Amino acid sequence: MKLVTFADRNQHRLGALVGDGVLDLAAAASGSAPAFASMVALIEAGPDAWDAARALVAEADRKAMRSQTEVSLLAPLPRPTRLRDCSLMLEHMDVVLMQMARRAAAEENDSDAAYERLMASGKYSLNPTFKKQCVYYNADHTSVSGTGVDIVWPSYSDYIDFELEWACVIGRPAHDVGRERAADHIFGYTILNDWSARDVQMPLMYTMNGPGEGKDFPGSWGLGPCIVTPDEIGDPYDLVMTATINGEQWTRGNTGSMYHRFEDAIAQFSREKTILPGEVLGSGTVLGGCGFELGRSLSPGDVVELEVQNIGILRNRVVRAGQFAA
């Protein structure tokens, strides 16, 4: 199933993508259907409810179908139970560290020599901990945005950037789960755009307390356009990932480049504690998956399309407040 949350006549509804339309699951169900009240309700209702949803999708009652032109897709999980952005893709981080060293060296008279000196210092080498375990930080689960909406860039930032990631959504509570059983706890997969105000983020990173406001503003965590259940995703670690800006492809990668996999993260994070249904685990950024790596940045008006094979396209336009009104 490709499950969505959509707005129809000012109501938030749970749906499934069927062909070119959206099936309203609550409308398709006969009688009371509390499990179809929201995405979180469906996830928490468990496997029997998921099978019931599949049956409704297979039947696709025309009376419950909506045209995608008459509804607005929202973030599939408008408010996740929890949102962690993990560093499961490490190639990106090596390049970012080199870029940071080059920017620091650019302030010296002999920038090439300064760059070599900085790289030799080890300060800009990947910390070995990233390979030993799954590292993450808690993201703001109240600042989620969906596809098709404008991302209003904060007034205190001039370096607009995106990050091409994907994510898994937890479906069943996981407590002390072994890696061999971790996949059983994945409800589905979605695309994640980790919007980043680089000029705010970078100075904060040197405080050793994380990116702070550099990744913490309204709509800074893009999710969507849907959540795809594992039975329709194929091999989750062989999916093409692309980032296209104003029709120009900037990035092409693959989910198989993950150093750690979601199963590793679930096994680690569930040690002596419980991961809850509705939690989202981000992958980290694929190699070449942000402007900072590529020496580029976005401008107001740019349209960013992040695509992951078998999931869809997460599309947004970046604007300044008061500009480009729809």
mmCIF file of C-alpha atoms in Angstrom:
data_model
loop_
_atom_site.group_PDB
_atom_site.id
_atom_site.type_symbol
_atom_site.label_atom_id
_atom_site.label_comp_id
_atom_site.label_asym_id
_atom_site.label_seq_id
_atom_site.Cartn_x
_atom_site.Cartn_y
_atom_site.Cartn_z
ATOM 1 C CA MET A 1 0.000 0.000 0.000
ATOM 2 C CA LYS A 2 0.951 3.595 -0.581
ATOM 3 C CA LEU A 3 -0.677 5.343 2.352
ATOM 4 C CA VAL A 4 -1.262 9.085 2.581
ATOM 5 C CA THR A 5 -2.802 11.746 4.763
ATOM 6 C CA PHE A 6 -4.818 14.228 2.735
ATOM 7 C CA ALA A 7 -6.953 17.308 3.245
ATOM 8 C CA ASP A 8 -10.490 17.162 1.862
ATOM 9 C CA ARG A 9 -12.983 19.928 2.671
ATOM 10 C CA ASN A 10 -10.794 21.109 5.564
ATOM 11 C CA GLN A 11 -10.640 17.648 7.113
ATOM 12 C CA HIS A 12 -7.544 15.501 7.502
ATOM 13 C CA ARG A 13 -8.241 12.031 6.132
ATOM 14 C CA LEU A 14 -6.361 8.756 5.824
ATOM 15 C CA GLY A 15 -6.075 7.439 2.302
ATOM 16 C CA ALA A 16 -4.260 5.142 -0.086
ATOM 17 C CA LEU A 17 -2.997 5.938 -3.560
ATOM 18 C CA VAL A 18 -4.843 3.814 -6.109
ATOM 19 C CA GLY A 19 -3.960 4.559 -9.709
ATOM 20 C CA ASP A 20 -4.377 8.286 -10.237
ATOM 21 C CA GLY A 21 -6.743 8.675 -7.295
ATOM 22 C CA VAL A 22 -6.881 8.593 -3.520
ATOM 23 C CA LEU A 23 -9.028 6.070 -1.698
ATOM 24 C CA ASP A 24 -10.593 7.503 1.467
ATOM 25 C CA LEU A 25 -10.175 4.518 3.777
ATOM 26 C CA ALA A 26 -12.708 5.619 6.391
ATOM 27 C CA ALA A 27 -15.309 6.255 3.695
ATOM 28 C CA ALA A 28 -14.574 2.886 2.109
ATOM 29 C CA ALA A 29 -15.028 1.002 5.386
ATOM 30 C CA SER A 30 -18.519 -0.001 6.416
ATOM 31 C CA GLY A 31 -19.610 1.278 9.828
ATOM 32 C CA SER A 32 -17.320 2.685 12.483
ATOM 33 C CA ALA A 33 -13.645 2.503 11.575
ATOM 34 C CA PRO A 34 -11.503 4.053 14.340
ATOM 35 C CA ALA A 35 -8.355 2.474 12.882
ATOM 36 C CA PHE A 36 -8.817 4.620 9.768
ATOM 37 C CA ALA A 37 -9.147 7.911 11.636
ATOM 38 C CA SER A 38 -5.498 8.835 11.022
ATOM 39 C CA MET A 39 -2.161 7.372 10.011
ATOM 40 C CA VAL A 40 -1.084 7.037 13.628
ATOM 41 C CA ALA A 41 -4.375 5.303 14.479
ATOM 42 C CA LEU A 42 -3.828 2.824 11.664
ATOM 43 C CA ILE A 43 -0.245 2.117 12.672
ATOM 44 C CA GLU A 44 -1.169 1.632 16.324
ATOM 45 C CA ALA A 45 -4.144 -0.606 15.432
ATOM 46 C CA GLY A 46 -1.764 -3.309 14.258
ATOM 47 C CA PRO A 47 -1.610 -6.025 11.586
ATOM 48 C CA ASP A 48 -5.333 -6.879 11.497
ATOM 49 C CA ALA A 49 -6.161 -3.265 10.660
ATOM 50 C CA TRP A 50 -3.401 -3.180 8.063
ATOM 51 C CA ASP A 51 -4.867 -6.268 6.390
ATOM 52 C CA ALA A 52 -8.307 -4.635 6.454
ATOM 53 C CA ALA A 53 -6.855 -1.591 4.724
ATOM 54 C CA ARG A 54 -5.282 -3.825 2.068
ATOM 55 C CA ALA A 55 -8.648 -5.430 1.413
ATOM 56 C CA LEU A 56 -10.236 -2.013 0.934
ATOM 57 C CA VAL A 57 -7.466 -0.975 -1.442
ATOM 58 C CA ALA A 58 -7.917 -4.163 -3.462
ATOM 59 C CA GLU A 59 -11.652 -3.460 -3.776
ATOM 60 C CA ALA A 60 -11.184 0.311 -4.352
ATOM 61 C CA ASP A 61 -14.840 1.313 -3.967
ATOM 62 C CA ARG A 62 -15.478 4.088 -6.498
ATOM 63 C CA LYS A 63 -17.723 5.917 -4.066
ATOM 64 C CA ALA A 64 -14.770 6.398 -1.721
ATOM 65 C CA MET A 65 -12.308 7.504 -4.404
ATOM 66 C CA ARG A 66 -11.098 11.097 -4.671
ATOM 67 C CA SER A 67 -9.242 12.654 -7.561
ATOM 68 C CA GLN A 68 -5.769 13.835 -6.629
ATOM 69 C CA THR A 69 -6.685 17.174 -8.217
ATOM 70 C CA GLU A 70 -9.422 17.789 -5.640
ATOM 71 C CA VAL A 71 -7.447 16.922 -2.503
ATOM 72 C CA SER A 72 -4.162 18.087 -1.027
ATOM 73 C CA LEU A 73 -1.609 15.574 0.142
ATOM 74 C CA LEU A 74 -0.157 16.375 3.556
ATOM 75 C CA ALA A 75 2.818 14.816 5.308
ATOM 76 C CA PRO A 76 1.775 11.155 5.694
ATOM 77 C CA LEU A 77 2.621 11.441 9.398
ATOM 78 C CA PRO A 78 1.875 15.095 10.225
ATOM 79 C CA ARG A 79 3.193 14.582 13.755
ATOM 80 C CA PRO A 80 5.318 11.458 14.226
ATOM 81 C CA THR A 81 5.482 9.871 17.651
ATOM 82 C CA ARG A 82 9.194 10.628 17.548
ATOM 83 C CA LEU A 83 11.659 11.636 14.830
ATOM 84 C CA ARG A 84 15.317 10.700 14.902
ATOM 85 C CA ASP A 85 17.712 11.603 12.131
ATOM 86 C CA CYS A 86 20.408 8.956 12.034
ATOM 87 C CA SER A 87 23.843 8.788 10.456
ATOM 88 C CA LEU A 88 23.413 5.506 8.597
ATOM 89 C CA MET A 89 24.926 6.803 5.337
ATOM 90 C CA LEU A 90 28.530 7.787 5.980
ATOM 91 C CA GLU A 91 30.029 8.645 2.565
ATOM 92 C CA HIS A 92 28.230 11.995 2.648
ATOM 93 C CA MET A 93 29.877 12.860 5.949
ATOM 94 C CA ASP A 94 33.401 12.321 4.613
ATOM 95 C CA VAL A 95 32.753 14.834 1.825
ATOM 96 C CA VAL A 96 31.105 17.334 4.180
ATOM 97 C CA LEU A 97 34.127 17.246 6.481
ATOM 98 C CA MET A 98 36.452 17.889 3.539
ATOM 99 C CA GLN A 99 34.264 20.791 2.439
ATOM 100 C CA MET A 100 34.386 22.219 5.960
ATOM 101 C CA ALA A 101 38.178 21.992 5.908
ATOM 102 C CA ARG A 102 38.340 23.740 2.520
ATOM 103 C CA ARG A 103 36.132 26.566 3.764
ATOM 104 C CA ALA A 104 38.287 27.002 6.849
ATOM 105 C CA ALA A 105 41.471 26.889 4.750
ATOM 106 C CA ALA A 106 40.125 29.513 2.359
ATOM 107 C CA GLU A 107 40.654 32.111 5.084
ATOM 108 C CA GLU A 108 44.438 31.454 5.070
ATOM 109 C CA ASN A 109 46.978 33.041 2.692
ATOM 110 C CA ASP A 110 48.094 29.668 1.349
ATOM 111 C CA SER A 111 44.758 27.880 1.263
ATOM 112 C CA ASP A 112 46.118 24.657 -0.266
ATOM 113 C CA ALA A 113 48.759 24.248 2.418
ATOM 114 C CA ALA A 114 46.231 25.136 5.096
ATOM 115 C CA TYR A 115 43.835 22.524 3.744
ATOM 116 C CA GLU A 116 46.510 19.807 3.838
ATOM 117 C CA ARG A 117 47.423 20.814 7.368
ATOM 118 C CA LEU A 118 43.806 20.715 8.548
ATOM 119 C CA MET A 119 43.149 17.316 6.995
ATOM 120 C CA ALA A 120 46.369 15.915 8.490
ATOM 121 C CA SER A 121 45.291 17.126 11.928
ATOM 122 C CA GLY A 122 42.481 14.578 12.040
ATOM 123 C CA LYS A 123 39.995 17.256 13.038
ATOM 124 C CA TYR A 124 38.179 16.814 9.745
ATOM 125 C CA SER A 125 38.217 13.011 9.684
ATOM 126 C CA LEU A 126 35.139 10.962 10.427
ATOM 127 C CA ASN A 127 34.927 9.982 14.082
ATOM 128 C CA PRO A 128 35.280 6.166 14.340
ATOM 129 C CA THR A 129 32.175 6.044 16.534
ATOM 130 C CA PHE A 130 30.013 6.547 13.429
ATOM 131 C CA LYS A 131 31.136 3.142 12.143
ATOM 132 C CA LYS A 132 30.910 1.385 15.487
ATOM 133 C CA GLN A 133 27.269 2.274 16.158
ATOM 134 C CA CYS A 134 24.211 4.070 14.791
ATOM 135 C CA VAL A 135 24.493 7.722 15.795
ATOM 136 C CA TYR A 136 21.416 9.956 15.794
ATOM 137 C CA TYR A 137 19.979 13.174 17.118
ATOM 138 C CA ASN A 138 16.385 13.954 18.002
ATOM 139 C CA ALA A 139 14.694 16.092 15.360
ATOM 140 C CA ASP A 140 11.672 18.322 15.893
ATOM 141 C CA HIS A 141 8.661 16.091 15.226
ATOM 142 C CA THR A 142 6.388 19.153 15.462
ATOM 143 C CA SER A 143 8.005 20.853 12.427
ATOM 144 C CA VAL A 144 7.029 18.404 9.695
ATOM 145 C CA SER A 145 6.008 19.457 6.176
ATOM 146 C CA GLY A 146 4.535 17.499 3.284
ATOM 147 C CA THR A 147 4.760 17.538 -0.470
ATOM 148 C CA GLY A 148 3.502 20.431 -2.587
ATOM 149 C CA VAL A 149 3.860 23.129 0.073
ATOM 150 C CA ASP A 150 6.168 26.130 0.112
ATOM 151 C CA ILE A 151 9.012 26.042 2.613
ATOM 152 C CA VAL A 152 9.278 29.532 4.062
ATOM 153 C CA TRP A 153 12.949 30.128 4.718
ATOM 154 C CA PRO A 154 13.811 31.729 8.075
ATOM 155 C CA SER A 155 14.787 35.398 7.920
ATOM 156 C CA TYR A 156 17.987 34.757 9.871
ATOM 157 C CA SER A 157 19.496 32.491 7.192
ATOM 158 C CA ASP A 158 20.899 33.131 3.702
ATOM 159 C CA TYR A 159 22.267 29.651 2.924
ATOM 160 C CA ILE A 160 19.344 27.505 1.816
ATOM 161 C CA ASP A 161 19.995 23.769 1.497
ATOM 162 C CA PHE A 162 18.246 20.413 1.302
ATOM 163 C CA GLU A 163 19.316 16.884 2.226
ATOM 164 C CA LEU A 164 18.168 13.809 0.300
ATOM 165 C CA GLU A 165 17.280 11.080 2.782
ATOM 166 C CA TRP A 166 14.731 8.370 3.245
ATOM 167 C CA ALA A 167 13.216 6.931 6.406
ATOM 168 C CA CYS A 168 11.486 3.963 7.941
ATOM 169 C CA VAL A 169 8.347 4.192 10.063
ATOM 170 C CA ILE A 170 7.998 1.884 13.059
ATOM 171 C CA GLY A 171 4.825 -0.219 13.065
ATOM 172 C CA ARG A 172 5.078 -2.511 16.094
ATOM 173 C CA PRO A 173 6.607 -1.784 19.497
ATOM 174 C CA ALA A 174 10.218 -2.943 19.559
ATOM 175 C CA HIS A 175 11.922 -3.847 22.841
ATOM 176 C CA ASP A 176 15.237 -5.715 22.929
ATOM 177 C CA VAL A 177 14.735 -6.770 19.330
ATOM 178 C CA GLY A 178 17.483 -8.727 17.614
ATOM 179 C CA ARG A 179 18.658 -7.578 14.219
ATOM 180 C CA GLU A 180 17.253 -10.708 12.560
ATOM 181 C CA ARG A 181 13.724 -9.732 13.665
ATOM 182 C CA ALA A 182 14.034 -5.962 13.311
ATOM 183 C CA ALA A 183 12.450 -5.778 9.843
ATOM 184 C CA ASP A 184 9.218 -7.164 11.320
ATOM 185 C CA HIS A 185 8.818 -3.863 13.162
ATOM 186 C CA ILE A 186 8.949 -1.649 10.065
ATOM 187 C CA PHE A 187 5.525 -0.395 8.984
ATOM 188 C CA GLY A 188 6.791 1.303 5.845
ATOM 189 C CA TYR A 189 9.172 3.705 4.164
ATOM 190 C CA THR A 190 8.999 7.348 3.106
ATOM 191 C CA ILE A 191 11.214 10.153 1.782
ATOM 192 C CA LEU A 192 12.833 12.628 4.163
ATOM 193 C CA ASN A 193 14.121 16.105 3.318
ATOM 194 C CA ASP A 194 16.315 17.450 6.083
ATOM 195 C CA TRP A 195 16.084 21.172 5.242
ATOM 196 C CA SER A 196 19.207 22.940 6.503
ATOM 197 C CA ALA A 197 20.062 26.577 7.154
ATOM 198 C CA ARG A 198 23.784 26.057 6.664
ATOM 199 C CA ASP A 199 24.994 29.476 7.791
ATOM 200 C CA VAL A 200 23.214 28.914 11.103
ATOM 201 C CA GLN A 201 24.030 25.230 11.446
ATOM 202 C CA MET A 202 27.796 25.322 10.904
ATOM 203 C CA PRO A 203 28.788 27.638 13.781
ATOM 204 C CA LEU A 204 26.484 25.686 16.092
ATOM 205 C CA MET A 205 28.136 22.384 15.169
ATOM 206 C CA TYR A 206 31.376 23.611 16.734
ATOM 207 C CA THR A 207 29.587 23.916 20.086
ATOM 208 C CA MET A 208 29.277 20.091 20.052
ATOM 209 C CA ASN A 209 25.560 20.392 20.833
ATOM 210 C CA GLY A 210 24.132 19.652 17.401
ATOM 211 C CA PRO A 211 22.697 21.780 14.578
ATOM 212 C CA GLY A 212 20.052 23.533 16.677
ATOM 213 C CA GLU A 213 18.162 26.233 14.773
ATOM 214 C CA GLY A 214 20.025 25.290 11.628
ATOM 215 C CA LYS A 215 17.568 22.413 11.244
ATOM 216 C CA ASP A 216 14.794 23.541 13.526
ATOM 217 C CA PHE A 217 12.264 25.899 11.951
ATOM 218 C CA PRO A 218 8.665 25.505 10.677
ATOM 219 C CA GLY A 219 8.451 22.778 8.057
ATOM 220 C CA SER A 220 12.141 21.899 8.336
ATOM 221 C CA TRP A 221 11.457 18.150 8.237
ATOM 222 C CA GLY A 222 9.858 17.110 4.961
ATOM 223 C CA LEU A 223 8.112 13.729 4.808
ATOM 224 C CA GLY A 224 6.199 12.146 1.946
ATOM 225 C CA PRO A 225 4.533 11.957 -0.364
ATOM 226 C CA CYS A 226 3.355 8.642 1.103
ATOM 227 C CA ILE A 227 4.356 5.739 3.314
ATOM 228 C CA VAL A 228 4.935 2.589 1.284
ATOM 229 C CA THR A 229 4.475 -0.732 3.070
ATOM 230 C CA PRO A 230 7.326 -3.269 2.772
ATOM 231 C CA ASP A 231 5.339 -5.660 0.567
ATOM 232 C CA GLU A 232 5.356 -3.035 -2.224
ATOM 233 C CA ILE A 233 8.850 -1.615 -1.821
ATOM 234 C CA GLY A 234 10.880 -4.504 -3.273
ATOM 235 C CA ASP A 235 14.457 -4.681 -2.015
ATOM 236 C CA PRO A 236 14.673 -1.650 0.292
ATOM 237 C CA TYR A 237 18.430 -1.537 -0.137
ATOM 238 C CA ASP A 238 18.447 -1.225 -3.899
ATOM 239 C CA LEU A 239 16.370 1.891 -4.584
ATOM 240 C CA VAL A 240 17.513 4.793 -6.753
ATOM 241 C CA MET A 241 17.518 8.181 -5.012
ATOM 242 C CA THR A 242 17.616 11.469 -6.926
ATOM 243 C CA ALA A 243 17.477 15.179 -6.154
ATOM 244 C CA THR A 244 16.295 17.473 -8.945
ATOM 245 C CA ILE A 245 16.372 21.251 -8.641
ATOM 246 C CA ASN A 246 14.321 23.277 -11.142
ATOM 247 C CA GLY A 247 14.369 20.302 -13.489
ATOM 248 C CA GLU A 248 18.149 19.740 -13.230
ATOM 249 C CA GLN A 249 19.313 16.551 -11.558
ATOM 250 C CA TRP A 250 21.917 17.382 -8.932
ATOM 251 C CA THR A 251 22.182 13.993 -7.267
ATOM 252 C CA ARG A 252 21.760 10.324 -8.065
ATOM 253 C CA GLY A 253 22.423 7.678 -5.430
ATOM 254 C CA ASN A 254 21.164 4.390 -4.058
ATOM 255 C CA THR A 255 19.755 3.235 -0.723
ATOM 256 C CA GLY A 256 22.224 0.349 -0.860
ATOM 257 C CA SER A 257 25.037 2.767 0.017
ATOM 258 C CA MET A 258 23.919 2.747 3.663
ATOM 259 C CA TYR A 259 26.778 1.763 5.997
ATOM 260 C CA HIS A 260 24.298 0.807 8.722
ATOM 261 C CA ARG A 261 20.801 -0.371 7.851
ATOM 262 C CA PHE A 262 17.492 0.394 9.516
ATOM 263 C CA GLU A 263 17.554 -3.061 11.116
ATOM 264 C CA ASP A 264 20.841 -2.159 12.836
ATOM 265 C CA ALA A 265 19.295 1.027 14.202
ATOM 266 C CA ILE A 266 16.166 -0.737 15.457
ATOM 267 C CA ALA A 267 18.212 -3.398 17.236
ATOM 268 C CA GLN A 268 20.447 -0.787 18.861
ATOM 269 C CA PHE A 269 17.742 1.714 19.820
ATOM 270 C CA SER A 270 15.497 -0.979 21.330
ATOM 271 C CA ARG A 271 18.115 -2.178 23.794
ATOM 272 C CA GLU A 272 16.518 -2.050 27.231
ATOM 273 C CA LYS A 273 13.869 0.373 25.981
ATOM 274 C CA THR A 274 10.900 0.417 23.639
ATOM 275 C CA ILE A 275 10.657 2.021 20.203
ATOM 276 C CA LEU A 276 7.033 3.022 19.693
ATOM 277 C CA PRO A 277 4.679 2.731 16.716
ATOM 278 C CA GLY A 278 4.715 5.909 14.665
ATOM 279 C CA GLU A 279 8.379 6.684 15.274
ATOM 280 C CA VAL A 280 10.413 7.746 12.232
ATOM 281 C CA LEU A 281 14.085 6.877 11.730
ATOM 282 C CA GLY A 282 15.881 8.944 9.092
ATOM 283 C CA SER A 283 18.740 7.428 7.110
ATOM 284 C CA GLY A 284 21.082 10.367 6.939
ATOM 285 C CA THR A 285 22.075 11.908 3.620
ATOM 286 C CA VAL A 286 23.059 9.932 0.535
ATOM 287 C CA LEU A 287 26.398 10.761 -1.102
ATOM 288 C CA GLY A 288 26.076 14.029 -3.022
ATOM 289 C CA GLY A 289 22.639 14.567 -1.527
ATOM 290 C CA CYS A 290 22.944 18.203 -0.487
ATOM 291 C CA GLY A 291 24.092 21.497 -1.918
ATOM 292 C CA PHE A 292 26.875 21.874 0.654
ATOM 293 C CA GLU A 293 28.606 18.756 -0.670
ATOM 294 C CA LEU A 294 28.303 20.012 -4.220
ATOM 295 C CA GLY A 295 29.412 23.569 -3.487
ATOM 296 C CA ARG A 296 25.947 24.883 -4.353
ATOM 297 C CA SER A 297 23.006 26.439 -2.557
ATOM 298 C CA LEU A 298 19.351 27.109 -3.256
ATOM 299 C CA SER A 299 17.658 30.427 -3.998
ATOM 300 C CA PRO A 300 14.122 31.632 -3.233
ATOM 301 C CA GLY A 301 11.774 30.273 -5.857
ATOM 302 C CA ASP A 302 13.742 27.071 -6.440
ATOM 303 C CA VAL A 303 11.704 23.860 -6.700
ATOM 304 C CA VAL A 304 13.264 20.843 -5.016
ATOM 305 C CA GLU A 305 12.144 17.345 -6.002
ATOM 306 C CA LEU A 306 13.454 14.413 -4.001
ATOM 307 C CA GLU A 307 12.612 11.027 -5.471
ATOM 308 C CA VAL A 308 13.124 7.527 -4.138
ATOM 309 C CA GLN A 309 12.285 4.607 -6.387
ATOM 310 C CA ASN A 310 8.965 2.889 -5.543
ATOM 311 C CA ILE A 311 8.019 5.661 -3.107
ATOM 312 C CA GLY A 312 7.438 8.777 -5.214
ATOM 313 C CA ILE A 313 8.486 12.415 -5.325
ATOM 314 C CA LEU A 314 8.607 14.852 -2.417
ATOM 315 C CA ARG A 315 8.281 18.252 -4.099
ATOM 316 C CA ASN A 316 8.607 21.693 -2.473
ATOM 317 C CA ARG A 317 9.363 25.270 -3.415
ATOM 318 C CA VAL A 318 11.557 27.470 -1.231
ATOM 319 C CA VAL A 319 10.309 31.014 -0.624
ATOM 320 C CA ARG A 320 10.981 34.008 1.542
ATOM 321 C CA ALA A 321 8.146 35.270 3.695
ATOM 322 C CA GLY A 322 5.788 37.409 1.605
ATOM 323 C CA GLN A 323 7.247 36.274 -1.708
ATOM 324 C CA PHE A 324 5.848 34.048 -4.440
ATOM 325 C CA ALA A 325 2.368 33.940 -3.014
ATOM 326 C CA ALA A 326 0.353 31.105 -4.555
#
